[in-house]
Amino acid sequence: MSISLPALSAQLLVGLINGSFYALLSLGLAVIFGMLNIINFAHGALYMMGAFCAYFLLNIWGIGYWWALLIAPIIVGIFGMILERTMLKWLAGLDHLYGLLLTFGLALIIEGIFQNYFGSSGLPYAIPDQLRGGTNLGFMYLPIYRGWVVVFSLIVCFATWYLIERTRLGAYLRAATENPTLVRAFGVNVPRMITLTYGLGVGLAALAGVLSAPINQVRPLMGENIIIVVFAVVVIGGMGSIMGSIITGFALGVIEGLTKYFYPEASNTVVFVLMVLVLLVKPTGLTGRAA
Amino acid sequence: MKTKMRALLLGTALAVGAASGALAQDKTAKVGVLTDLSGLYADLGGQGSIVAAEMAIEDSGMKAKGWKIDLVSADHQNKPDTGTAIARRWIDTEKVDVLTDVLNSGVALAVSNVVKEKNAILLDSGAGSSELTNTQCTPNTIHFTYDTYMLAHSTGSAMVKAGGDSWFFITADYAFGHALENDTTAVVKASGGKVLGSVNVPLNTPDFSSYLLQAQASKAKVIGLANAGGDTTNSIKQASEFGIVKGGQKLAGLLLFLTDVHSLGLNVAQGLSLSETFYWDMNDQTRAFSKRFGERMKNHAMPTMVQAGVYASLVHYFKALDAIGGNPHDGAKVVAKMKEMPTNDPLFGKGSIRIDGRGIHPAYLFEVKKPSESKGEWDLYKLIGTTPGDQAFRPLSESKCPLVKH
């Protein structure tokens, strides 16, 4: 196969676009795992709910894409907080496996319900008028919407990183993970903070769902395929590491993009091959600290 | 050892004798709908195929003639191993006589072998691979509704005739996708066109942009989508995002179902050419059936050709059983009878089942309507061409099926 530079740069850019979805989703997972110690298998289902939320907002109330970017994460985030308060709360302090099984079961139930009512082929969601069309970059035709996805998710990723690593609220949060009893003694309402954090992680998943609605069909199983990759991203980046998951998300998107160009048959396995390699060489992930 | 063997043989002979003695009175049959109930093909087969099978049992009038027909269904999850495990269990322990739908070519080819080994019947409606009636044909399998050869010929030759003489394929990386690509490549070349390249994409890919860029860069006039279900809808939607059709390249959806077009919406799908062997809005009979079908579906969907094929092939199966006068529980024998009798049902009209197991009926070339032309939610296609049944499928002279004597 001959390699042409324009084609290669195009694949790199496309990889970056996919990477931004991985980054957004794995960021939510990392926040939830890092702060709550829950392996949130329902993340894909919540991502799907975000996309469906955008669809309902548009088709029932006529609320467009821009408001959906704000409203859908809030609605799904509240749903997540209810889940945390009513179910996940009871698993605090137990083995990871319990949280994993509970959230996995929830994901199956949520996806099953949506599939029961909306079928498997999905519902259409159009690209907002302002972001339609594209520009010719010379080496590729870049749809404006895809460019927007990269920029927007970069902003969201770094805002989240800043919130957790650089603000007072983030400091409380990190402290509460280290030693909840002590932080409570200082008068901080730790359970409420945990609920809000779960809501934040879930909201990030829903946000990714809204972003992807105009690109993919809004389908009940849209989260099922992507979530496994996203888990690999989190594992490679180091479980619970915020910056690690952002960087790994983008990097894996690019690597996957290159695989799609050089050897497309392997494009859905390359991420897992990398995961195995990383686990063999550095079991805590690229940025993870030793336990 | 020898005596044991002899006793066993004697026992078997007695059992067989007893079974054939009971033959004339045995008026029971068990139908198994093996399909995708939870994955990406669930809308085009799935629950709708079960509904179609129920309707076939009711409409056949077998009950009034003293028959007892049972129906079971299962989800093969698009996994050949799951599919064959269910098929074995059904045939061995639950005494299922006939398996139907079995969409997904990978599953269908595997199940077809099991069915042959156990002398049951496979009435396949949902799978696409034309290999089911070619090198892989068996005396127990009927491939009723459509196949990749038909799709390739109907859509492929129409596109080349319209000037699309250079092609690039985006192919789903499994049996069906490869079969569709190979069949279409043959047609394109035979019609004087050429194939500039292709890319194999893993099943269930959410993002097609990499592949679409490669297709765009190939400068091919036609991009052939040799995939199905959610993969096809995602690639069509993203192709419109990347301005592929605006840039002058044409998209050929080589396998698009009614539910896919419905899901894409006419804004994105308008103008696409596609081939099917059934559309609900063809005549009074198809409309009447589809209305009854829609009333039983939760989302009031119209039937796809796969679901229609489940109905029509079962109706034909019951006619054959009725003609035999009892169920011999001998798959090859019933299938031979089905091949002897001409098919005639309200959905596909008059046709036949060929010696290789191929269901023969006309194929239709449709174009997806513009939003302004559509009068209702499911008013999606307009008919632009018909290929008669004897030309729509692979001629027996080209067949590599061992059942065909050249």
XYZ file of C-alpha atoms in Angstrom:
697
model
C 0.000 0.000 0.000
C 1.318 3.417 -0.867
C 1.211 5.933 1.945
C 0.227 9.434 1.043
C 0.824 12.260 3.478
C -2.558 13.949 2.976
C -4.377 10.673 3.603
C -2.319 10.081 6.720
C -2.982 13.538 8.141
C -6.670 13.065 7.451
C -6.655 9.813 9.426
C -4.830 11.511 12.280
C -7.461 14.207 12.467
C -10.302 11.695 12.331
C -8.583 9.751 15.087
C -8.439 12.887 17.171
C -12.182 13.361 16.712
C -12.930 9.852 17.933
C -10.397 10.340 20.667
C -12.390 13.253 21.999
C -15.352 10.943 22.587
C -13.123 8.430 24.302
C -11.624 11.195 26.412
C -14.996 12.587 27.489
C -16.357 9.168 28.379
C -13.259 7.876 30.096
C -13.014 11.132 32.009
C -16.443 10.506 33.516
C -15.443 6.948 34.382
C -12.165 8.109 35.889
C -13.917 10.724 38.021
C -16.377 8.143 39.318
C -13.705 5.523 39.932
C -11.147 7.900 41.363
C -13.555 9.596 43.752
C -16.104 6.888 44.502
C -14.235 3.666 43.815
C -17.106 2.452 41.666
C -16.460 0.731 38.348
C -19.398 2.255 36.536
C -20.488 -0.231 33.908
C -23.692 1.730 33.376
C -21.648 4.481 31.723
C -22.493 3.367 28.176
C -26.193 3.212 28.979
C -26.053 6.706 30.479
C -24.226 7.967 27.378
C -27.075 6.510 25.326
C -29.615 8.206 27.625
C -27.925 11.530 26.955
C -28.425 11.076 23.221
C -32.044 10.004 23.705
C -32.611 12.979 25.978
C -31.458 15.290 23.181
C -33.812 13.493 20.810
C -36.803 13.856 23.139
C -36.040 17.498 23.882
C -36.059 18.237 20.152
C -39.005 16.124 19.106
C -41.351 16.604 22.036
C -40.614 20.119 23.226
C -38.819 21.549 20.208
C -35.722 22.318 22.272
C -32.701 22.352 19.977
C -29.141 21.090 20.160
C -27.573 23.995 22.063
C -29.954 23.803 24.990
C -29.752 20.021 24.882
C -26.013 20.282 25.522
C -26.911 21.842 28.871
C -30.245 20.229 29.767
C -29.579 16.594 28.831
C -26.515 16.210 31.103
C -28.492 17.780 33.961
C -31.475 15.453 33.510
C -29.331 12.342 33.139
C -27.072 13.576 35.947
C -30.091 13.799 38.264
C -31.090 10.299 37.200
C -27.554 9.197 38.078
C -27.757 10.852 41.480
C -31.009 9.029 42.180
C -29.256 5.764 41.257
C -26.416 6.624 43.611
C -28.702 7.565 46.489
C -31.026 4.587 46.152
C -28.650 1.805 45.139
C -24.930 2.458 44.798
C -24.736 4.069 48.247
C -25.322 0.722 49.900
C -22.297 -0.800 48.243
C -19.778 1.670 49.683
C -16.923 -0.170 51.348
C -17.695 -3.484 49.668
C -15.548 -5.179 47.051
C -15.415 -3.509 43.597
C -17.121 -6.520 42.160
C -20.474 -5.626 43.733
C -20.553 -2.172 42.211
C -19.492 -3.610 38.875
C -22.259 -6.207 38.903
C -24.897 -3.732 39.997
C -24.013 -1.152 37.354
C -23.678 -3.837 34.682
C -27.151 -5.104 35.531
C -28.506 -1.567 35.472
C -26.961 -1.033 32.030
C -28.648 -4.173 30.677
C -32.002 -3.114 32.139
C -31.788 0.457 30.846
C -30.705 -0.647 27.358
C -33.364 -3.342 27.325
C -36.098 -0.857 28.193
C -35.007 1.582 25.496
C -34.730 -1.184 22.931
C -38.163 -2.439 23.839
C -39.715 0.944 23.094
C -37.529 2.321 20.318
C -36.224 -0.730 18.454
C -32.651 -1.326 17.397
C -32.213 0.761 14.260
C -32.362 4.030 16.061
C -33.791 7.482 15.543
C -32.459 10.306 13.405
C -31.004 13.479 14.953
C -29.894 16.195 12.576
C -26.753 18.322 12.838
C -27.672 21.837 14.073
C -27.914 24.367 11.244
C -25.041 26.519 12.516
C -22.608 23.581 12.352
C -23.659 22.167 9.013
C -21.353 21.915 6.036
C -17.604 21.696 6.109
C -14.342 23.190 4.988
C -11.736 21.808 2.693
C -8.437 21.644 4.538
C -6.513 20.646 1.452
C -5.800 17.149 2.674
C -9.363 16.407 3.702
C -12.894 17.665 3.872
C -13.567 18.494 7.516
C -17.214 18.650 8.524
C -17.595 21.678 10.783
C -19.457 19.590 13.315
C -16.509 17.257 13.822
C -14.191 20.195 14.382
C -16.617 21.537 16.951
C -16.641 18.189 18.769
C -12.857 18.250 19.210
C -12.723 21.832 20.458
C -15.702 21.494 22.760
C -14.579 18.247 24.360
C -11.075 19.606 24.909
C -12.588 22.538 26.790
C -14.837 20.272 28.880
C -11.992 17.872 29.651
C -9.672 20.568 30.905
C -12.428 22.317 32.841
C -13.119 19.047 34.660
C -9.450 18.472 35.290
C -9.135 21.996 36.683
C -12.196 21.560 38.891
C -10.846 18.421 40.499
C -7.139 19.084 40.629
C -6.952 22.838 41.128
C -9.987 24.090 43.074
C -10.929 23.964 46.732
C -13.985 21.831 45.957
C -11.752 19.391 44.124
C -9.397 19.304 47.059
C -12.266 18.416 49.431
C -13.292 15.730 47.023
C -9.862 14.194 46.797
C -9.483 14.402 50.537
C -12.851 12.703 51.024
C -11.661 9.815 48.885
C -8.494 9.415 50.919
C -10.120 9.608 54.319
C -13.868 10.206 54.467
C -14.082 10.086 58.255
C -11.575 12.864 58.754
C -13.147 15.098 56.113
C -16.526 14.600 57.768
C -15.018 15.662 61.038
C -14.243 19.008 59.412
C -17.948 19.495 58.768
C -18.013 18.583 55.091
C -21.101 16.679 53.977
C -19.288 13.755 52.377
C -22.294 11.674 51.220
C -23.756 14.673 49.420
C -20.415 15.342 47.770
C -20.194 11.748 46.580
C -23.688 11.938 45.120
C -22.820 15.156 43.301
C -19.596 13.632 41.975
C -21.445 10.650 40.602
C -23.879 13.093 39.017
C -20.948 14.939 37.444
C -19.455 11.765 35.976
C -22.818 10.701 34.639
C -23.440 14.173 33.257
C -20.172 13.919 31.314
C -21.360 10.651 29.787
C -24.669 12.252 28.820
C -22.811 15.204 27.319
C -20.810 12.838 25.126
C -24.127 11.249 24.151
C -25.569 14.597 23.021
C -22.378 15.348 21.088
C -22.546 12.035 19.264
C -26.289 12.146 18.494
C -25.875 14.076 15.215
C -23.014 11.815 14.083
C -24.440 8.401 14.906
C -28.030 7.374 14.908
C -29.590 7.647 18.361
C -29.690 3.919 19.140
C -30.384 2.004 22.365
C -27.195 -0.005 21.936
C -24.930 2.891 20.940
C -23.195 2.756 24.322
C -22.627 -0.962 24.275
C -19.873 -0.930 21.664
C -18.049 2.145 22.829
C -18.010 1.385 26.552
C -15.632 -1.549 26.290
C -13.096 0.584 24.441
C -13.527 3.315 26.991
C -12.792 0.877 29.792
C -9.601 -0.082 28.038
C -8.730 3.622 27.834
C -9.239 4.022 31.570
C -7.167 0.955 32.332
C -4.344 2.096 30.062
C -4.447 5.626 31.438
C -4.327 4.403 35.024
C -7.563 3.772 36.893
C -8.932 6.969 38.340
C -6.317 9.291 36.888
C -8.045 12.351 35.395
C -5.273 13.634 33.191
C -4.241 10.090 32.313
C -7.653 9.275 30.897
C -7.867 12.514 28.907
C -4.495 12.016 27.266
C -4.992 8.296 26.715
C -8.432 8.944 25.246
C -7.055 11.229 22.572
C -3.966 9.092 21.981
C -5.939 5.891 21.511
C -8.307 7.619 19.125
C -5.299 8.518 16.995
C -3.779 5.038 17.201
C -7.101 3.493 16.268
C -7.390 5.926 13.377
C -3.991 4.889 12.058
C -4.925 1.227 12.358
C -8.048 1.911 10.341
C -5.775 3.156 7.595
C -3.002 0.563 7.674
C -4.862 -2.573 8.707
C -8.584 -1.890 9.142
C -9.441 -5.468 10.142
C -7.596 -4.948 13.425
C -9.104 -1.565 14.238
C -11.444 -2.907 16.891
C -8.796 -4.991 18.611
C -5.776 -2.694 18.614
C -6.928 -0.906 21.754
C -7.092 -4.182 23.660
C -3.719 -5.332 22.417
C -2.320 -2.095 23.798
C -4.174 -2.647 27.052
C -2.616 -6.081 27.469
C 0.843 -4.693 26.737
C 0.436 -1.860 29.222
C -0.863 -4.204 31.904
C 2.085 -6.519 31.396
C 4.673 -3.755 31.560
C 3.070 -1.349 34.004
C 0.038 -2.865 35.763
C -1.042 0.435 37.326
C -1.521 2.045 33.922
C 0.573 4.738 32.300
C -0.064 7.430 34.893
C -1.321 5.308 37.757
C 0.360 5.218 41.133
C 1.165 1.922 42.764
C -1.536 0.883 45.186
C -19.452 -55.738 21.326
C -20.857 -57.255 18.188
C -24.070 -58.405 19.840
C -24.499 -55.043 21.469
C -24.122 -53.388 18.087
C -26.643 -55.759 16.585
C -29.122 -55.097 19.363
C -28.666 -51.385 18.858
C -29.248 -51.678 15.127
C -32.313 -53.796 15.685
C -33.655 -51.307 18.173
C -33.096 -48.453 15.762
C -34.776 -50.351 12.952
C -37.782 -51.039 15.150
C -37.986 -47.434 16.226
C -37.795 -46.230 12.632
C -40.456 -48.727 11.657
C -42.706 -47.539 14.441
C -42.136 -43.935 13.430
C -43.058 -44.539 9.812
C -46.094 -46.473 10.926
C -47.246 -43.432 12.836
C -46.466 -41.183 9.872
C -49.900 -40.950 8.388
C -51.473 -39.806 11.629
C -48.770 -37.417 12.805
C -50.242 -33.991 12.287
C -47.930 -31.968 14.472
C -45.120 -29.609 13.547
C -42.860 -27.317 15.501
C -41.499 -24.082 14.101
C -38.468 -22.299 15.580
C -37.782 -18.639 14.826
C -34.049 -18.161 15.341
C -33.177 -14.501 14.999
C -31.516 -11.445 16.470
C -33.847 -10.256 19.218
C -31.515 -7.822 20.908
C -28.791 -6.640 18.544
C -28.388 -4.467 15.485
C -30.616 -6.574 13.212
C -33.495 -6.877 15.689
C -35.674 -4.413 13.788
C -35.425 -6.042 10.390
C -36.069 -9.554 11.736
C -36.488 -10.000 15.477
C -39.916 -9.701 17.031
C -41.401 -8.968 13.599
C -40.270 -12.370 12.367
C -42.012 -14.038 15.299
C -45.184 -12.079 14.517
C -44.890 -13.101 10.849
C -44.512 -16.760 11.847
C -47.581 -16.550 14.111
C -49.565 -15.017 11.272
C -48.404 -17.752 8.881
C -49.566 -20.432 11.308
C -52.965 -18.741 11.714
C -53.467 -17.991 8.016
C -52.448 -21.461 6.858
C -55.688 -22.939 8.165
C -53.772 -25.985 9.400
C -55.575 -25.949 12.737
C -58.938 -26.397 11.045
C -57.487 -29.407 9.238
C -56.587 -31.044 12.521
C -52.948 -29.958 12.715
C -51.189 -28.808 15.824
C -48.422 -26.304 15.073
C -46.142 -25.079 17.863
C -43.889 -22.052 17.752
C -40.698 -21.351 19.677
C -38.237 -18.506 19.304
C -34.746 -17.602 20.459
C -32.073 -14.919 20.207
C -28.855 -16.084 18.530
C -27.109 -12.791 19.398
C -25.414 -12.842 15.995
C -23.028 -15.504 17.273
C -22.612 -18.650 15.169
C -21.784 -20.763 18.232
C -24.877 -19.585 20.105
C -26.957 -20.161 16.975
C -25.753 -23.715 16.417
C -26.138 -24.580 20.115
C -29.760 -23.446 20.028
C -30.355 -25.272 16.737
C -28.964 -28.524 18.184
C -31.023 -28.244 21.341
C -34.179 -27.412 19.419
C -33.822 -30.274 16.965
C -32.513 -32.901 19.399
C -34.516 -32.370 22.537
C -37.378 -30.055 21.633
C -38.182 -31.776 18.328
C -38.288 -28.607 16.252
C -38.957 -29.471 12.588
C -38.201 -26.219 10.876
C -35.977 -23.232 11.676
C -36.790 -19.911 10.116
C -35.471 -16.361 9.718
C -31.854 -17.101 10.857
C -30.554 -13.735 9.713
C -26.800 -13.047 9.736
C -24.948 -15.131 7.159
C -22.301 -16.271 9.621
C -24.945 -17.830 11.835
C -26.987 -19.112 8.888
C -24.094 -21.013 7.279
C -23.260 -22.663 10.597
C -26.884 -23.531 11.365
C -27.401 -24.862 7.840
C -24.755 -27.525 8.520
C -26.390 -28.572 11.777
C -29.776 -28.733 10.093
C -28.407 -30.953 7.340
C -26.646 -33.239 9.800
C -29.881 -33.709 11.753
C -32.151 -33.816 8.701
C -34.324 -30.904 9.839
C -35.331 -27.897 7.708
C -33.894 -24.395 7.422
C -36.161 -21.843 5.757
C -33.755 -18.950 5.720
C -35.164 -15.507 5.134
C -32.823 -13.049 6.810
C -29.317 -14.097 5.784
C -27.800 -12.631 2.653
C -24.914 -14.852 1.580
C -25.614 -16.468 -1.780
C -23.315 -19.308 -0.697
C -26.304 -20.839 1.104
C -27.577 -22.030 -2.264
C -24.224 -22.243 -4.014
C -21.220 -24.209 -2.725
C -22.824 -24.578 0.707
C -26.234 -25.719 -0.519
C -27.875 -28.666 1.236
C -31.013 -30.738 0.589
C -32.425 -29.309 3.830
C -32.024 -25.574 3.281
C -34.265 -23.189 1.407
C -33.053 -19.631 1.024
C -36.261 -17.802 0.427
C -36.182 -14.042 0.364
C -33.070 -12.511 -1.192
C -29.355 -13.049 -1.545
C -26.175 -11.144 -2.275
C -26.164 -12.235 -5.912
C -29.592 -10.692 -6.459
C -28.659 -7.485 -4.622
C -25.428 -7.161 -6.556
C -27.116 -7.677 -9.897
C -30.128 -5.530 -9.321
C -28.408 -2.552 -7.687
C -24.952 -3.039 -9.192
C -25.921 -3.261 -12.831
C -28.401 -0.393 -12.485
C -25.691 1.878 -11.055
C -23.151 0.969 -13.741
C -25.760 1.575 -16.438
C -26.362 5.018 -14.957
C -22.676 5.851 -15.414
C -21.192 4.672 -12.124
C -18.382 2.643 -13.662
C -15.716 2.911 -10.932
C -16.353 1.507 -7.460
C -14.937 1.512 -3.953
C -16.345 -0.871 -1.346
C -16.863 -0.386 2.356
C -17.348 -3.977 3.441
C -18.541 -5.528 6.705
C -15.772 -7.947 7.657
C -17.702 -11.237 7.777
C -19.233 -13.839 5.447
C -22.111 -11.683 4.243
C -20.051 -8.567 3.547
C -17.415 -10.460 1.593
C -20.039 -12.344 -0.414
C -21.799 -9.100 -1.267
C -18.557 -7.423 -2.286
C -17.485 -10.374 -4.454
C -20.864 -10.674 -6.149
C -21.042 -6.951 -6.848
C -17.443 -6.835 -8.077
C -18.298 -9.534 -10.609
C -21.301 -7.570 -11.844
C -19.420 -4.290 -12.047
C -16.614 -5.888 -14.047
C -19.020 -7.769 -16.304
C -20.832 -4.505 -17.032
C -17.597 -2.808 -18.031
C -16.790 -1.008 -14.785
C -13.787 -1.335 -12.510
C -13.180 -1.607 -8.785
C -10.622 0.835 -7.378
C -10.363 -0.561 -3.871
C -12.130 -1.763 -0.783
C -11.813 -1.679 2.970
C -12.908 -4.352 5.458
C -14.628 -2.862 8.473
C -15.284 -4.799 11.702
C -18.972 -5.429 12.454
C -20.686 -2.843 14.668
C -18.362 0.069 13.959
C -19.780 3.316 15.338
C -17.574 5.632 13.301
C -17.019 5.309 9.568
C -15.157 8.539 8.942
C -11.770 6.875 8.363
C -13.239 4.540 5.791
C -15.309 7.251 4.158
C -12.175 9.363 3.769
C -10.416 6.456 2.064
C -13.417 6.021 -0.203
C -13.440 9.734 -0.944
C -9.727 9.739 -1.734
C -10.134 6.822 -4.138
C -12.140 9.137 -6.438
C -14.425 6.224 -7.286
C -17.737 7.291 -8.782
C -19.719 4.852 -6.645
C -19.133 3.879 -3.037
C -20.673 0.473 -2.468
C -21.797 -0.174 1.087
C -21.476 -3.944 1.504
C -22.850 -3.950 5.041
C -26.191 -4.148 6.808
C -28.312 -2.817 9.632
C -26.828 -0.189 11.947
C -23.542 -0.252 10.047
C -25.291 0.839 6.859
C -27.325 3.592 8.485
C -24.274 4.986 10.268
C -22.201 4.968 7.098
C -24.930 6.689 5.064
C -25.483 9.322 7.706
C -21.783 10.050 8.060
C -21.281 10.046 4.295
C -23.726 12.907 4.074
C -21.796 14.684 6.839
C -18.546 14.344 4.905
C -20.187 15.775 1.816
C -19.598 12.627 -0.223
C -22.765 12.823 -2.288
C -22.408 16.582 -2.712
C -18.869 15.990 -3.956
C -20.254 13.982 -6.860
C -19.739 10.439 -5.598
C -22.777 8.176 -5.433
C -23.655 5.851 -2.580
C -24.973 2.389 -3.317
C -26.647 0.821 -0.296
C -26.248 -2.784 -1.379
C -28.443 -4.062 1.417
C -30.864 -1.597 2.890
C -34.032 -2.605 4.623
C -37.215 -0.640 5.052
C -36.474 -0.182 8.751
C -33.046 1.298 7.943
C -34.528 3.890 5.614
C -37.239 4.636 8.156
C -34.590 5.113 10.808
C -32.395 7.374 8.670
C -35.282 9.599 7.718
C -35.993 10.793 4.193
C -33.844 13.909 4.557
C -30.676 11.822 4.695
C -31.802 8.801 2.685
C -33.598 10.463 -0.252
C -32.415 9.437 -3.686
C -30.680 6.223 -2.586
C -31.180 3.245 -4.874
C -31.758 -0.133 -3.315
C -33.120 -3.559 -4.133
C -35.689 -5.616 -2.260
C -38.009 -8.470 -3.117
C -40.906 -7.154 -1.070
C -42.341 -3.776 -0.169
C -45.497 -3.380 1.871
C -47.105 -0.920 -0.532
C -47.004 -2.997 -3.732
C -50.636 -4.081 -4.101
C -53.856 -4.638 -2.158
C -52.694 -7.985 -0.800
C -49.378 -6.689 0.559
C -51.118 -3.670 2.039
C -53.742 -5.839 3.738
C -51.091 -8.131 5.215
C -48.933 -5.226 6.324
C -51.845 -3.513 8.013
C -52.566 -6.633 10.072
C -48.860 -7.021 10.777
C -48.468 -3.404 11.891
C -51.378 -3.746 14.306
C -49.484 -6.494 16.111
C -46.193 -4.613 16.301
C -45.520 -2.362 19.245
C -44.312 0.514 17.072
C -46.802 -0.261 14.274
C -43.915 -0.914 11.900
C -44.512 -2.193 8.385
C -42.932 -5.580 7.615
C -39.468 -5.806 6.053
C -38.777 -8.281 3.258
C -37.152 -10.571 5.829
C -40.290 -10.720 7.934
C -42.451 -11.115 4.834
C -40.161 -13.978 3.758
C -40.627 -15.755 7.085
C -44.366 -15.608 6.524
C -44.328 -16.689 2.886
C -41.833 -19.538 3.308
C -43.789 -20.953 6.245
C -47.047 -20.732 4.314
C -45.387 -22.770 1.574
C -44.029 -25.248 4.128
C -47.514 -25.834 5.522
C -48.870 -26.390 2.013
C -46.228 -29.065 1.476
C -47.053 -30.756 4.795
C -50.707 -30.706 3.888
C -49.967 -32.232 0.496
C -47.947 -35.014 2.112
C -50.870 -35.604 4.464
C -48.825 -35.806 7.655
C -45.495 -34.744 9.034
C -42.820 -37.333 8.198
C -40.292 -35.397 10.373
C -37.871 -35.963 7.521
C -36.401 -32.602 6.516
C -35.031 -33.561 3.129
C -38.313 -35.184 2.135
C -40.442 -32.153 3.007
C -37.992 -29.806 1.305
C -38.144 -31.972 -1.828
C -41.920 -31.634 -1.760
C -41.607 -27.858 -1.335
C -39.365 -27.728 -4.418
C -41.896 -29.769 -6.386
C -44.783 -27.409 -5.664
C -44.912 -23.896 -7.144
C -45.010 -21.123 -4.541
C -47.935 -18.758 -4.469
C -48.550 -16.388 -1.622
C -50.032 -12.913 -1.206
C -46.660 -11.250 -0.526
C -44.245 -12.497 -3.187
C -46.788 -13.720 -5.741
C -46.184 -16.747 -7.915
C -42.771 -18.347 -7.864
C -40.883 -21.522 -7.170
C -38.174 -23.141 -5.078
C -35.279 -24.241 -7.244
C -33.351 -27.518 -6.910
C -30.519 -25.667 -5.106
C -32.989 -24.318 -2.524
C -33.189 -20.831 -4.009
C -36.588 -19.127 -3.701
C -37.439 -17.562 -7.055
C -39.547 -14.412 -7.373
C -39.081 -10.961 -8.924
C -36.610 -8.421 -7.510
C -37.484 -4.743 -7.380
C -35.271 -1.711 -7.691
C -36.547 1.133 -5.518
C -35.549 4.720 -5.021
C -36.034 6.387 -1.664
C -38.616 9.160 -1.937
C -37.970 12.825 -1.301
C -39.607 14.135 1.886
C -42.064 16.090 -0.313
C -43.213 12.920 -2.094
C -43.929 10.905 1.034
C -47.491 10.732 2.279
C -46.892 8.901 5.547
C -44.393 7.599 8.052
C -43.787 4.385 6.093
C -44.330 5.790 2.587
C -40.658 5.580 1.685
C -40.007 3.918 -1.692
C -40.947 4.379 -5.305
C -40.560 1.491 -7.711
C -38.183 2.193 -10.578
C -37.523 -1.245 -12.031
C -38.393 -4.930 -11.830
C -36.190 -7.902 -12.641
C -38.197 -11.052 -13.399
C -37.558 -13.982 -11.063
C -35.736 -16.089 -13.642
C -33.161 -13.329 -14.157
C -32.888 -11.968 -10.628
C -30.926 -14.828 -9.106
C -27.796 -16.789 -10.020
C -28.589 -18.999 -13.029
C -28.265 -22.732 -12.385
C -25.684 -22.912 -15.185
C -23.278 -20.916 -12.977
C -24.144 -22.829 -9.830
C -21.537 -24.733 -7.867
C -24.193 -26.416 -5.748
C -23.611 -30.189 -5.682
C -27.371 -30.778 -5.955
C -27.379 -29.264 -9.429
C -26.502 -31.743 -12.168
C -24.744 -30.060 -15.054
